[in-house]
PDB file of C-alpha atoms and ligand atoms in Angstrom:
ATOM      1  CA  UNK N   1       7.659 -18.292   2.006  1.00  0.00           C
ATOM      2  CA  UNK N   2      11.124 -16.723   2.159  1.00  0.00           C
ATOM      3  CA  UNK N   3      12.773 -13.354   1.737  1.00  0.00           C
ATOM      4  CA  UNK N   4      14.986 -10.773   3.389  1.00  0.00           C
ATOM      5  CA  UNK N   5      13.019  -8.594   5.744  1.00  0.00           C
ATOM      6  CA  UNK N   6      14.380  -5.349   7.126  1.00  0.00           C
ATOM      7  CA  UNK N   7      12.956  -4.624  10.576  1.00  0.00           C
ATOM      8  CA  UNK N   8      13.245  -0.969  11.574  1.00  0.00           C
ATOM      9  CA  UNK N   9      12.394  -0.784  15.251  1.00  0.00           C
ATOM     10  CA  UNK N  10      14.014   1.112  18.104  1.00  0.00           C
ATOM     11  CA  UNK N  11      12.586  -1.017  20.921  1.00  0.00           C
ATOM     12  CA  UNK N  12      15.217  -3.779  21.181  1.00  0.00           C
ATOM     13  CA  UNK N  13      12.869  -6.323  22.773  1.00  0.00           C
ATOM     14  CA  UNK N  14      10.252  -5.870  20.090  1.00  0.00           C
ATOM     15  CA  UNK N  15      12.868  -5.992  17.331  1.00  0.00           C
ATOM     16  CA  UNK N  16      14.269  -9.276  18.586  1.00  0.00           C
ATOM     17  CA  UNK N  17      10.796 -10.763  19.080  1.00  0.00           C
ATOM     18  CA  UNK N  18       9.827  -9.896  15.489  1.00  0.00           C
ATOM     19  CA  UNK N  19      13.150 -11.158  14.282  1.00  0.00           C
ATOM     20  CA  UNK N  20      12.652 -14.529  16.020  1.00  0.00           C
ATOM     21  CA  UNK N  21       9.159 -14.955  14.622  1.00  0.00           C
ATOM     22  CA  UNK N  22      10.197 -14.031  11.097  1.00  0.00           C
ATOM     23  CA  UNK N  23      13.157 -16.411  11.211  1.00  0.00           C
ATOM     24  CA  UNK N  24      10.912 -19.211  12.494  1.00  0.00           C
ATOM     25  CA  UNK N  25       8.601 -18.553   9.509  1.00  0.00           C
ATOM     26  CA  UNK N  26      11.442 -18.991   7.020  1.00  0.00           C
ATOM     27  CA  UNK N  27      12.441 -15.351   6.490  1.00  0.00           C
ATOM     28  CA  UNK N  28      15.843 -13.753   6.925  1.00  0.00           C
ATOM     29  CA  UNK N  29      15.408 -10.719   9.157  1.00  0.00           C
ATOM     30  CA  UNK N  30      17.824  -7.856   9.678  1.00  0.00           C
ATOM     31  CA  UNK N  31      17.282  -5.158  12.316  1.00  0.00           C
ATOM     32  CA  UNK N  32      18.028  -1.435  12.308  1.00  0.00           C
ATOM     33  CA  UNK N  33      17.099   0.886  15.159  1.00  0.00           C
ATOM     34  CA  UNK N  34      18.009   4.304  13.762  1.00  0.00           C
ATOM     35  CA  UNK N  35      15.915   5.984  11.065  1.00  0.00           C
ATOM     36  CA  UNK N  36      18.963   7.595   9.474  1.00  0.00           C
ATOM     37  CA  UNK N  37      20.441   4.192   8.625  1.00  0.00           C
ATOM     38  CA  UNK N  38      17.452   2.860   6.698  1.00  0.00           C
ATOM     39  CA  UNK N  39      17.761   4.487   3.261  1.00  0.00           C
ATOM     40  CA  UNK N  40      21.466   3.681   2.735  1.00  0.00           C
ATOM     41  CA  UNK N  41      20.890   0.129   3.961  1.00  0.00           C
ATOM     42  CA  UNK N  42      17.877  -0.407   1.697  1.00  0.00           C
ATOM     43  CA  UNK N  43      19.803   0.948  -1.303  1.00  0.00           C
ATOM     44  CA  UNK N  44      22.733  -1.360  -0.645  1.00  0.00           C
ATOM     45  CA  UNK N  45      20.888  -4.557   0.312  1.00  0.00           C
ATOM     46  CA  UNK N  46      17.564  -4.394  -1.531  1.00  0.00           C
ATOM     47  CA  UNK N  47      15.382  -6.178   1.043  1.00  0.00           C
ATOM     48  CA  UNK N  48      12.206  -7.984  -0.069  1.00  0.00           C
ATOM     49  CA  UNK N  49      10.094  -6.124   2.475  1.00  0.00           C
ATOM     50  CA  UNK N  50      10.565  -3.404   5.093  1.00  0.00           C
ATOM     51  CA  UNK N  51       8.766  -3.347   8.420  1.00  0.00           C
ATOM     52  CA  UNK N  52       9.018   0.304   9.335  1.00  0.00           C
ATOM     53  CA  UNK N  53       8.227   1.811  12.714  1.00  0.00           C
ATOM     54  CA  UNK N  54       7.209   5.464  12.373  1.00  0.00           C
ATOM     55  CA  UNK N  55       8.574   6.876  15.622  1.00  0.00           C
ATOM     56  CA  UNK N  56      12.305   6.466  15.301  1.00  0.00           C
ATOM     57  CA  UNK N  57      15.459   8.133  16.548  1.00  0.00           C
ATOM     58  CA  UNK N  58      17.618   9.655  13.811  1.00  0.00           C
ATOM     59  CA  UNK N  59      14.926  10.108  11.200  1.00  0.00           C
ATOM     60  CA  UNK N  60      11.148  10.018  11.094  1.00  0.00           C
ATOM     61  CA  UNK N  61       9.660   6.860   9.547  1.00  0.00           C
ATOM     62  CA  UNK N  62       7.371   8.865   7.239  1.00  0.00           C
ATOM     63  CA  UNK N  63      10.315  10.678   5.683  1.00  0.00           C
ATOM     64  CA  UNK N  64      12.161   7.405   5.348  1.00  0.00           C
ATOM     65  CA  UNK N  65       9.198   5.866   3.518  1.00  0.00           C
ATOM     66  CA  UNK N  66       8.865   8.792   1.118  1.00  0.00           C
ATOM     67  CA  UNK N  67      12.575   8.690   0.407  1.00  0.00           C
ATOM     68  CA  UNK N  68      12.588   4.942  -0.299  1.00  0.00           C
ATOM     69  CA  UNK N  69       9.727   5.388  -2.752  1.00  0.00           C
ATOM     70  CA  UNK N  70      11.912   7.644  -4.885  1.00  0.00           C
ATOM     71  CA  UNK N  71      14.099   4.675  -5.842  1.00  0.00           C
ATOM     72  CA  UNK N  72      12.315   1.454  -4.892  1.00  0.00           C
ATOM     73  CA  UNK N  73       8.977  -0.352  -5.020  1.00  0.00           C
ATOM     74  CA  UNK N  74       9.930  -2.596  -2.100  1.00  0.00           C
ATOM     75  CA  UNK N  75       6.790  -3.412  -0.063  1.00  0.00           C
ATOM     76  CA  UNK N  76       6.708  -1.299   3.113  1.00  0.00           C
ATOM     77  CA  UNK N  77       4.628  -2.221   6.133  1.00  0.00           C
ATOM     78  CA  UNK N  78       4.359   0.813   8.375  1.00  0.00           C
ATOM     79  CA  UNK N  79       3.999   0.425  12.119  1.00  0.00           C
ATOM     80  CA  UNK N  80       2.332   3.084  14.215  1.00  0.00           C
ATOM     81  CA  UNK N  81       1.360   3.282  17.876  1.00  0.00           C
ATOM     82  CA  UNK N  82      -1.792   5.252  17.126  1.00  0.00           C
ATOM     83  CA  UNK N  83      -4.745   3.756  15.263  1.00  0.00           C
ATOM     84  CA  UNK N  84      -6.224   7.187  14.627  1.00  0.00           C
ATOM     85  CA  UNK N  85      -3.095   8.087  12.729  1.00  0.00           C
ATOM     86  CA  UNK N  86      -3.662   5.469  10.012  1.00  0.00           C
ATOM     87  CA  UNK N  87      -6.330   7.421   8.157  1.00  0.00           C
ATOM     88  CA  UNK N  88      -4.131  10.493   8.160  1.00  0.00           C
ATOM     89  CA  UNK N  89      -1.181   8.429   6.925  1.00  0.00           C
ATOM     90  CA  UNK N  90      -3.244   7.097   4.035  1.00  0.00           C
ATOM     91  CA  UNK N  91      -4.135  10.646   3.095  1.00  0.00           C
ATOM     92  CA  UNK N  92      -0.490  11.646   3.047  1.00  0.00           C
ATOM     93  CA  UNK N  93       0.220   9.111   0.297  1.00  0.00           C
ATOM     94  CA  UNK N  94       3.574   8.107   1.648  1.00  0.00           C
ATOM     95  CA  UNK N  95       3.600   4.952  -0.404  1.00  0.00           C
ATOM     96  CA  UNK N  96       3.290   2.387   2.387  1.00  0.00           C
ATOM     97  CA  UNK N  97       1.716  -0.925   1.324  1.00  0.00           C
ATOM     98  CA  UNK N  98      -0.010  -1.662   4.590  1.00  0.00           C
ATOM     99  CA  UNK N  99      -0.237  -0.357   8.145  1.00  0.00           C
ATOM    100  CA  UNK N 100      -0.023  -2.157  11.467  1.00  0.00           C
ATOM    101  CA  UNK N 101      -1.006  -0.667  14.775  1.00  0.00           C
ATOM    102  CA  UNK N 102       0.865  -1.237  18.041  1.00  0.00           C
ATOM    103  CA  UNK N 103       0.408  -3.204  20.190  1.00  0.00           C
ATOM    104  CA  UNK N 104       0.278  -6.148  17.825  1.00  0.00           C
ATOM    105  CA  UNK N 105       0.847  -9.854  18.121  1.00  0.00           C
ATOM    106  CA  UNK N 106       3.900 -11.170  16.261  1.00  0.00           C
ATOM    107  CA  UNK N 107       1.577 -13.678  14.593  1.00  0.00           C
ATOM    108  CA  UNK N 108      -0.472 -10.835  13.124  1.00  0.00           C
ATOM    109  CA  UNK N 109       2.688  -9.233  11.782  1.00  0.00           C
ATOM    110  CA  UNK N 110       3.806 -12.476  10.130  1.00  0.00           C
ATOM    111  CA  UNK N 111       0.374 -12.866   8.537  1.00  0.00           C
ATOM    112  CA  UNK N 112       0.513  -9.292   7.199  1.00  0.00           C
ATOM    113  CA  UNK N 113       4.056  -9.724   5.905  1.00  0.00           C
ATOM    114  CA  UNK N 114       3.003 -12.863   4.042  1.00  0.00           C
ATOM    115  CA  UNK N 115      -0.131 -11.213   2.672  1.00  0.00           C
ATOM    116  CA  UNK N 116       1.796  -8.202   1.356  1.00  0.00           C
ATOM    117  CA  UNK N 117       4.462 -10.412  -0.230  1.00  0.00           C
ATOM    118  CA  UNK N 118       1.852 -12.677  -1.797  1.00  0.00           C
ATOM    119  CA  UNK N 119       0.020  -9.677  -3.202  1.00  0.00           C
ATOM    120  CA  UNK N 120       3.125  -8.088  -4.659  1.00  0.00           C
ATOM    121  CA  UNK N 121       4.605 -11.367  -5.958  1.00  0.00           C
ATOM    122  CA  UNK N 122       1.477 -12.842  -7.495  1.00  0.00           C
ATOM    123  CA  UNK N 123       0.354  -9.590  -9.001  1.00  0.00           C
ATOM    124  CA  UNK N 124      -0.347 -10.057 -12.649  1.00  0.00           C
ATOM    125  CA  UNK N 125      -0.476  -7.531 -15.380  1.00  0.00           C
ATOM    126  CA  UNK N 126      -3.969  -6.602 -16.466  1.00  0.00           C
ATOM    127  CA  UNK N 127      -4.572  -4.902 -19.741  1.00  0.00           C
ATOM    128  CA  UNK N 128      -7.735  -3.145 -20.777  1.00  0.00           C
ATOM    129  CA  UNK N 129      -7.110  -1.229 -23.968  1.00  0.00           C
ATOM    130  CA  UNK N 130      -4.566   1.468 -23.123  1.00  0.00           C
ATOM    131  CA  UNK N 131      -4.577   0.616 -19.412  1.00  0.00           C
ATOM    132  CA  UNK N 132      -1.888  -1.698 -18.019  1.00  0.00           C
ATOM    133  CA  UNK N 133      -1.852  -2.705 -14.356  1.00  0.00           C
ATOM    134  CA  UNK N 134       1.310  -4.320 -13.070  1.00  0.00           C
ATOM    135  CA  UNK N 135       0.519  -5.800  -9.665  1.00  0.00           C
ATOM    136  CA  UNK N 136       4.158  -6.780  -9.098  1.00  0.00           C
ATOM    137  CA  UNK N 137       5.172  -3.181  -8.892  1.00  0.00           C
ATOM    138  CA  UNK N 138       1.807  -1.566  -8.138  1.00  0.00           C
ATOM    139  CA  UNK N 139       2.248   0.392 -11.295  1.00  0.00           C
ATOM    140  CA  UNK N 140      -0.502   1.489 -13.644  1.00  0.00           C
ATOM    141  CA  UNK N 141       0.103   3.007 -17.031  1.00  0.00           C
ATOM    142  CA  UNK N 142      -2.397   4.496 -19.451  1.00  0.00           C
ATOM    143  CA  UNK N 143      -1.304   4.731 -23.068  1.00  0.00           C
ATOM    144  CA  UNK N 144       2.264   4.385 -21.852  1.00  0.00           C
ATOM    145  CA  UNK N 145       2.070   7.116 -19.206  1.00  0.00           C
ATOM    146  CA  UNK N 146       2.737   6.154 -15.605  1.00  0.00           C
ATOM    147  CA  UNK N 147      -0.282   7.152 -13.474  1.00  0.00           C
ATOM    148  CA  UNK N 148       1.940   7.247 -10.375  1.00  0.00           C
ATOM    149  CA  UNK N 149      -0.653   5.703  -8.105  1.00  0.00           C
ATOM    150  CA  UNK N 150      -0.275   5.031  -4.407  1.00  0.00           C
ATOM    151  CA  UNK N 151      -0.716   1.437  -3.250  1.00  0.00           C
ATOM    152  CA  UNK N 152      -4.276   2.154  -2.124  1.00  0.00           C
ATOM    153  CA  UNK N 153      -5.239   3.866  -5.392  1.00  0.00           C
ATOM    154  CA  UNK N 154      -3.714   0.991  -7.314  1.00  0.00           C
ATOM    155  CA  UNK N 155      -5.718  -1.593  -5.356  1.00  0.00           C
ATOM    156  CA  UNK N 156      -8.884   0.392  -5.837  1.00  0.00           C
ATOM    157  CA  UNK N 157      -8.332   0.697  -9.589  1.00  0.00           C
ATOM    158  CA  UNK N 158      -7.351  -2.951  -9.907  1.00  0.00           C
ATOM    159  CA  UNK N 159     -10.497  -4.077  -8.132  1.00  0.00           C
ATOM    160  CA  UNK N 160     -12.734  -1.904 -10.321  1.00  0.00           C
ATOM    161  CA  UNK N 161     -10.945  -3.017 -13.502  1.00  0.00           C
ATOM    162  CA  UNK N 162     -11.264  -6.668 -12.454  1.00  0.00           C
ATOM    163  CA  UNK N 163     -15.023  -6.194 -12.305  1.00  0.00           C
ATOM    164  CA  UNK N 164     -15.891  -4.038 -15.311  1.00  0.00           C
ATOM    165  CA  UNK N 165     -19.369  -2.569 -15.432  1.00  0.00           C
ATOM    166  CA  UNK N 166     -20.111  -3.721 -11.890  1.00  0.00           C
ATOM    167  CA  UNK N 167     -21.318  -1.022  -9.497  1.00  0.00           C
ATOM    168  CA  UNK N 168     -19.764  -1.074  -6.045  1.00  0.00           C
ATOM    169  CA  UNK N 169     -20.933   0.818  -2.997  1.00  0.00           C
ATOM    170  CA  UNK N 170     -18.448   2.701  -0.851  1.00  0.00           C
ATOM    171  CA  UNK N 171     -18.695   0.099   1.897  1.00  0.00           C
ATOM    172  CA  UNK N 172     -17.871  -2.724  -0.527  1.00  0.00           C
ATOM    173  CA  UNK N 173     -14.867  -0.822  -1.804  1.00  0.00           C
ATOM    174  CA  UNK N 174     -13.706  -0.081   1.724  1.00  0.00           C
ATOM    175  CA  UNK N 175     -13.994  -3.765   2.669  1.00  0.00           C
ATOM    176  CA  UNK N 176     -11.933  -4.607  -0.363  1.00  0.00           C
ATOM    177  CA  UNK N 177      -9.246  -2.009   0.172  1.00  0.00           C
ATOM    178  CA  UNK N 178      -9.045  -2.303   3.953  1.00  0.00           C
ATOM    179  CA  UNK N 179      -9.852  -5.963   4.710  1.00  0.00           C
ATOM    180  CA  UNK N 180      -8.829  -5.619   8.355  1.00  0.00           C
ATOM    181  CA  UNK N 181     -11.813  -3.348   8.996  1.00  0.00           C
ATOM    182  CA  UNK N 182      -9.739  -0.440  10.117  1.00  0.00           C
ATOM    183  CA  UNK N 183     -11.687   2.665  10.801  1.00  0.00           C
ATOM    184  CA  UNK N 184     -12.156   4.648   7.654  1.00  0.00           C
ATOM    185  CA  UNK N 185     -14.993   6.865   6.591  1.00  0.00           C
ATOM    186  CA  UNK N 186     -17.012   6.923   3.353  1.00  0.00           C
ATOM    187  CA  UNK N 187     -15.175  10.062   2.468  1.00  0.00           C
ATOM    188  CA  UNK N 188     -11.901   8.154   2.374  1.00  0.00           C
ATOM    189  CA  UNK N 189     -13.068   6.212  -0.686  1.00  0.00           C
ATOM    190  CA  UNK N 190     -14.421   9.372  -2.310  1.00  0.00           C
ATOM    191  CA  UNK N 191     -11.121  11.089  -1.808  1.00  0.00           C
ATOM    192  CA  UNK N 192      -9.144   8.153  -3.253  1.00  0.00           C
ATOM    193  CA  UNK N 193     -11.472   8.068  -6.277  1.00  0.00           C
ATOM    194  CA  UNK N 194     -11.049  11.790  -6.740  1.00  0.00           C
ATOM    195  CA  UNK N 195      -7.264  11.485  -6.725  1.00  0.00           C
ATOM    196  CA  UNK N 196      -7.389   8.488  -9.035  1.00  0.00           C
ATOM    197  CA  UNK N 197      -9.477  10.410 -11.554  1.00  0.00           C
ATOM    198  CA  UNK N 198      -7.222  13.428 -11.313  1.00  0.00           C
ATOM    199  CA  UNK N 199      -4.214  11.259 -12.103  1.00  0.00           C
ATOM    200  CA  UNK N 200      -6.002   9.657 -15.060  1.00  0.00           C
ATOM    201  CA  UNK N 201      -6.947  13.094 -16.374  1.00  0.00           C
ATOM    202  CA  UNK N 202      -3.380  14.295 -15.874  1.00  0.00           C
ATOM    203  CA  UNK N 203      -2.123  11.909 -18.562  1.00  0.00           C
ATOM    204  CA  UNK N 204      -4.464  13.528 -21.028  1.00  0.00           C
ATOM    205  CA  UNK N 205      -7.464  11.231 -21.242  1.00  0.00           C
ATOM    206  CA  UNK N 206     -10.688  13.006 -22.075  1.00  0.00           C
ATOM    207  CA  UNK N 207     -12.970  10.096 -21.282  1.00  0.00           C
ATOM    208  CA  UNK N 208     -14.002   9.159 -17.789  1.00  0.00           C
ATOM    209  CA  UNK N 209     -12.957   5.663 -16.755  1.00  0.00           C
ATOM    210  CA  UNK N 210     -14.462   5.597 -13.293  1.00  0.00           C
ATOM    211  CA  UNK N 211     -18.104   6.529 -13.189  1.00  0.00           C
ATOM    212  CA  UNK N 212     -20.099   7.660 -10.197  1.00  0.00           C
ATOM    213  CA  UNK N 213     -23.505   6.100  -9.860  1.00  0.00           C
ATOM    214  CA  UNK N 214     -25.514   8.599  -7.907  1.00  0.00           C
ATOM    215  CA  UNK N 215     -26.486   7.361  -4.447  1.00  0.00           C
ATOM    216  CA  UNK N 216     -24.914   3.943  -5.056  1.00  0.00           C
ATOM    217  CA  UNK N 217     -21.189   4.087  -5.674  1.00  0.00           C
ATOM    218  CA  UNK N 218     -18.675   3.629  -8.463  1.00  0.00           C
ATOM    219  CA  UNK N 219     -17.977   1.492 -11.504  1.00  0.00           C
ATOM    220  CA  UNK N 220     -15.295   1.059 -14.090  1.00  0.00           C
ATOM    221  CA  UNK N 221     -16.619   1.191 -17.634  1.00  0.00           C
ATOM    222  CA  UNK N 222     -14.173  -0.297 -20.151  1.00  0.00           C
ATOM    223  CA  UNK N 223     -16.181   0.865 -23.183  1.00  0.00           C
ATOM    224  CA  UNK N 224     -15.259   4.396 -22.346  1.00  0.00           C
ATOM    225  CA  UNK N 225     -11.551   3.673 -22.879  1.00  0.00           C
TER     226      UNK N 225
HETATM  227 CA1   CA Y   1       9.515   3.541  17.952  1.00  0.00          CA
END
């Protein structure tokens, strides 16, 4: 696998370690240490993936991520030093594609980088009547309207659409959306589903696409499209 990876990390040792590992895996890394430099650099160089530390001098990583999402679908792997922050970050819908917690092993980072790139590159377009899912860009449209989903909402919808009529429990959905078993609660899935529905309703669809099955979980019902 190849690609230009932007590493945003203010600890020089860590930046050079990541850089070495990425280069050894066939990638072309570039390092920035100041948050304020990231957006202009990303605009000018269009990296294939950004590894973004959240605690940065110059500008906060969360703001940087939000800003990048206004002009680019580049995969962003966010790096945080606090595991308990991940759930909160997901709720903020910053548009990150995955999250890594410090301390990490460089091997783990390489595996995550590859997984995110594979997911975004191999993503195919799924169509189910008016619904089009473009896994390359994590973009879902319904009758031509962009649903403006976050990466997590997109994955959730894609999984349900891939398995029409099948009922999934919250735990199954969580395993699917967060394969690394990070700590999330049942309510996380409920809240993603709620937002997903709200976005579907916002484009003017009267019918419900995602159905709750009381006491069990959720299913996608294509007949209702
Ligand atoms: Ca830092």
